[in-house]
C-alpha cells in the first residue's frame, strides 16, 4: 500500500510535490545514488543562476517526521521555522526535523513545506 503524503513541497515557481517518499532536491538530482537506486524521488529545481547544487538537499521520511539534510552543497541549506523569523543554517549531513510552514532556502531558491496535499 502506498504511503500517505505527509504534506507538500511548494516550489518557488508554484509547482508542488507531495511528500510521500524520500526525495533529493537540486539542479540535477538524477545522478544522486539514492535516486539512481530508486530509493528517492528526484525533484529538479530550475536555477539558471546556479546557486542550487546538483544534489543540494535530501528530504527523508522517518515514521511520521519529515527531515531535511544538506548534501554538502556549495551555498548551504537554511531553514526558517514558522515560529521564527531567523534562518538556521544546516550542517552538511545533519538531519533536521521540519514542520509544516518551514521554508527551506537552497542557495537563492526557496521551498516551503506545507501541510496537506495541494
mmCIF file of C-alpha atoms in Angstrom:
data_model
loop_
_atom_site.group_PDB
_atom_site.id
_atom_site.type_symbol
_atom_site.label_atom_id
_atom_site.label_comp_id
_atom_site.label_asym_id
_atom_site.label_seq_id
_atom_site.Cartn_x
_atom_site.Cartn_y
_atom_site.Cartn_z
ATOM 1 C CA UNK A 1 0.000 0.000 0.000
ATOM 2 C CA UNK A 2 1.406 3.451 -0.881
ATOM 3 C CA UNK A 3 2.454 5.707 1.951
ATOM 4 C CA UNK A 4 0.099 8.637 2.621
ATOM 5 C CA UNK A 5 1.516 12.063 1.891
ATOM 6 C CA UNK A 6 2.880 13.922 4.919
ATOM 7 C CA UNK A 7 2.479 17.284 3.198
ATOM 8 C CA UNK A 8 3.600 19.129 0.114
ATOM 9 C CA UNK A 9 6.739 20.923 -1.000
ATOM 10 C CA UNK A 10 5.735 24.156 -2.729
ATOM 11 C CA UNK A 11 8.477 25.337 -5.078
ATOM 12 C CA UNK A 12 9.194 28.998 -5.872
ATOM 13 C CA UNK A 13 7.836 28.508 -9.410
ATOM 14 C CA UNK A 14 4.447 27.475 -7.996
ATOM 15 C CA UNK A 15 4.810 23.753 -8.646
ATOM 16 C CA UNK A 16 4.088 21.407 -5.767
ATOM 17 C CA UNK A 17 5.418 17.951 -4.939
ATOM 18 C CA UNK A 18 3.703 15.569 -2.489
ATOM 19 C CA UNK A 19 5.905 14.453 0.395
ATOM 20 C CA UNK A 20 5.141 10.749 0.151
ATOM 21 C CA UNK A 21 8.645 9.301 -0.104
ATOM 22 C CA UNK A 22 12.306 10.268 0.274
ATOM 23 C CA UNK A 23 13.477 12.946 -2.175
ATOM 24 C CA UNK A 24 16.622 14.643 -3.415
ATOM 25 C CA UNK A 25 16.316 18.332 -4.359
ATOM 26 C CA UNK A 26 18.776 20.019 -6.687
ATOM 27 C CA UNK A 27 19.526 21.295 -10.185
ATOM 28 C CA UNK A 28 20.330 17.790 -11.434
ATOM 29 C CA UNK A 29 19.439 15.243 -8.731
ATOM 30 C CA UNK A 30 19.106 12.315 -11.146
ATOM 31 C CA UNK A 31 22.719 11.241 -10.570
ATOM 32 C CA UNK A 32 22.365 11.028 -6.754
ATOM 33 C CA UNK A 33 22.929 7.435 -5.564
ATOM 34 C CA UNK A 34 19.519 7.150 -3.853
ATOM 35 C CA UNK A 35 17.689 8.383 -6.966
ATOM 36 C CA UNK A 36 19.641 6.011 -9.221
ATOM 37 C CA UNK A 37 18.841 3.095 -6.872
ATOM 38 C CA UNK A 38 15.141 4.032 -6.762
ATOM 39 C CA UNK A 39 15.178 4.842 -3.036
ATOM 40 C CA UNK A 40 14.378 8.531 -3.557
ATOM 41 C CA UNK A 41 12.472 10.725 -5.981
ATOM 42 C CA UNK A 42 14.354 13.451 -7.878
ATOM 43 C CA UNK A 43 12.983 16.986 -7.535
ATOM 44 C CA UNK A 44 14.718 19.149 -10.128
ATOM 45 C CA UNK A 45 14.947 22.868 -9.415
ATOM 46 C CA UNK A 46 15.324 25.210 -12.355
ATOM 47 C CA UNK A 47 18.065 27.590 -11.193
ATOM 48 C CA UNK A 48 19.791 29.450 -14.054
ATOM 49 C CA UNK A 49 21.928 31.367 -11.508
ATOM 50 C CA UNK A 50 23.469 28.063 -10.340
ATOM 51 C CA UNK A 51 23.023 28.879 -6.642
ATOM 52 C CA UNK A 52 21.485 25.425 -6.117
ATOM 53 C CA UNK A 53 23.849 22.447 -6.222
ATOM 54 C CA UNK A 54 23.172 19.434 -8.435
ATOM 55 C CA UNK A 55 22.163 17.393 -5.372
ATOM 56 C CA UNK A 56 21.537 20.125 -2.809
ATOM 57 C CA UNK A 57 19.353 18.623 -0.054
ATOM 58 C CA UNK A 58 17.616 15.395 0.886
ATOM 59 C CA UNK A 59 14.129 15.025 2.333
ATOM 60 C CA UNK A 60 13.731 11.824 4.361
ATOM 61 C CA UNK A 61 10.586 10.381 5.910
ATOM 62 C CA UNK A 62 11.237 8.933 9.358
ATOM 63 C CA UNK A 63 7.976 7.476 10.637
ATOM 64 C CA UNK A 64 5.636 10.481 10.651
ATOM 65 C CA UNK A 65 8.518 13.006 10.732
ATOM 66 C CA UNK A 66 9.915 14.856 7.722
ATOM 67 C CA UNK A 67 13.648 15.536 7.921
ATOM 68 C CA UNK A 68 15.893 17.654 5.716
ATOM 69 C CA UNK A 69 19.646 17.203 5.274
ATOM 70 C CA UNK A 70 22.089 19.379 3.354
ATOM 71 C CA UNK A 71 24.091 17.224 0.914
ATOM 72 C CA UNK A 72 27.293 19.267 1.288
ATOM 73 C CA UNK A 73 26.006 21.884 -1.153
ATOM 74 C CA UNK A 74 28.152 24.813 -2.261
ATOM 75 C CA UNK A 75 25.808 27.524 -0.916
ATOM 76 C CA UNK A 76 24.355 25.616 2.005
ATOM 77 C CA UNK A 77 20.797 24.985 3.158
ATOM 78 C CA UNK A 78 18.949 27.143 5.654
ATOM 79 C CA UNK A 79 15.583 26.598 7.296
ATOM 80 C CA UNK A 80 13.173 29.232 8.554
ATOM 81 C CA UNK A 81 10.704 27.748 11.003
ATOM 82 C CA UNK A 82 7.142 29.137 11.039
ATOM 83 C CA UNK A 83 7.531 30.397 14.618
ATOM 84 C CA UNK A 84 10.794 32.299 13.980
ATOM 85 C CA UNK A 85 11.909 34.984 11.522
ATOM 86 C CA UNK A 86 15.524 33.815 11.785
ATOM 87 C CA UNK A 87 17.153 31.353 9.400
ATOM 88 C CA UNK A 88 19.184 28.442 10.746
ATOM 89 C CA UNK A 89 21.989 27.085 8.561
ATOM 90 C CA UNK A 90 22.125 23.283 8.473
ATOM 91 C CA UNK A 91 25.342 21.382 8.966
ATOM 92 C CA UNK A 92 26.008 19.097 5.972
ATOM 93 C CA UNK A 93 24.911 15.542 6.707
ATOM 94 C CA UNK A 94 22.935 16.530 9.834
ATOM 95 C CA UNK A 95 19.228 15.607 9.558
ATOM 96 C CA UNK A 96 16.796 18.173 10.995
ATOM 97 C CA UNK A 97 13.077 17.606 11.510
ATOM 98 C CA UNK A 98 10.832 20.183 9.853
ATOM 99 C CA UNK A 99 7.176 21.046 10.423
ATOM 100 C CA UNK A 100 4.541 22.470 8.080
ATOM 101 C CA UNK A 101 5.221 26.125 7.353
ATOM 102 C CA UNK A 102 9.007 25.659 7.350
ATOM 103 C CA UNK A 103 10.834 27.369 4.486
ATOM 104 C CA UNK A 104 13.914 25.698 3.008
ATOM 105 C CA UNK A 105 16.409 28.113 1.487
ATOM 106 C CA UNK A 106 18.591 26.387 -1.096
ATOM 107 C CA UNK A 107 21.046 28.962 -2.410
ATOM 108 C CA UNK A 108 18.741 31.714 -3.746
ATOM 109 C CA UNK A 109 15.767 29.361 -4.096
ATOM 110 C CA UNK A 110 13.007 28.866 -1.505
ATOM 111 C CA UNK A 111 10.865 25.780 -1.000
ATOM 112 C CA UNK A 112 8.005 25.734 1.531
ATOM 113 C CA UNK A 113 6.902 22.595 3.363
ATOM 114 C CA UNK A 114 3.116 22.769 3.605
ATOM 115 C CA UNK A 115 0.601 20.584 5.440
ATOM 116 C CA UNK A 116 -1.830 18.601 3.335
ATOM 117 C CA UNK A 117 -1.811 17.811 -0.345
ATOM 118 C CA UNK A 118 -2.222 20.609 -2.878
#
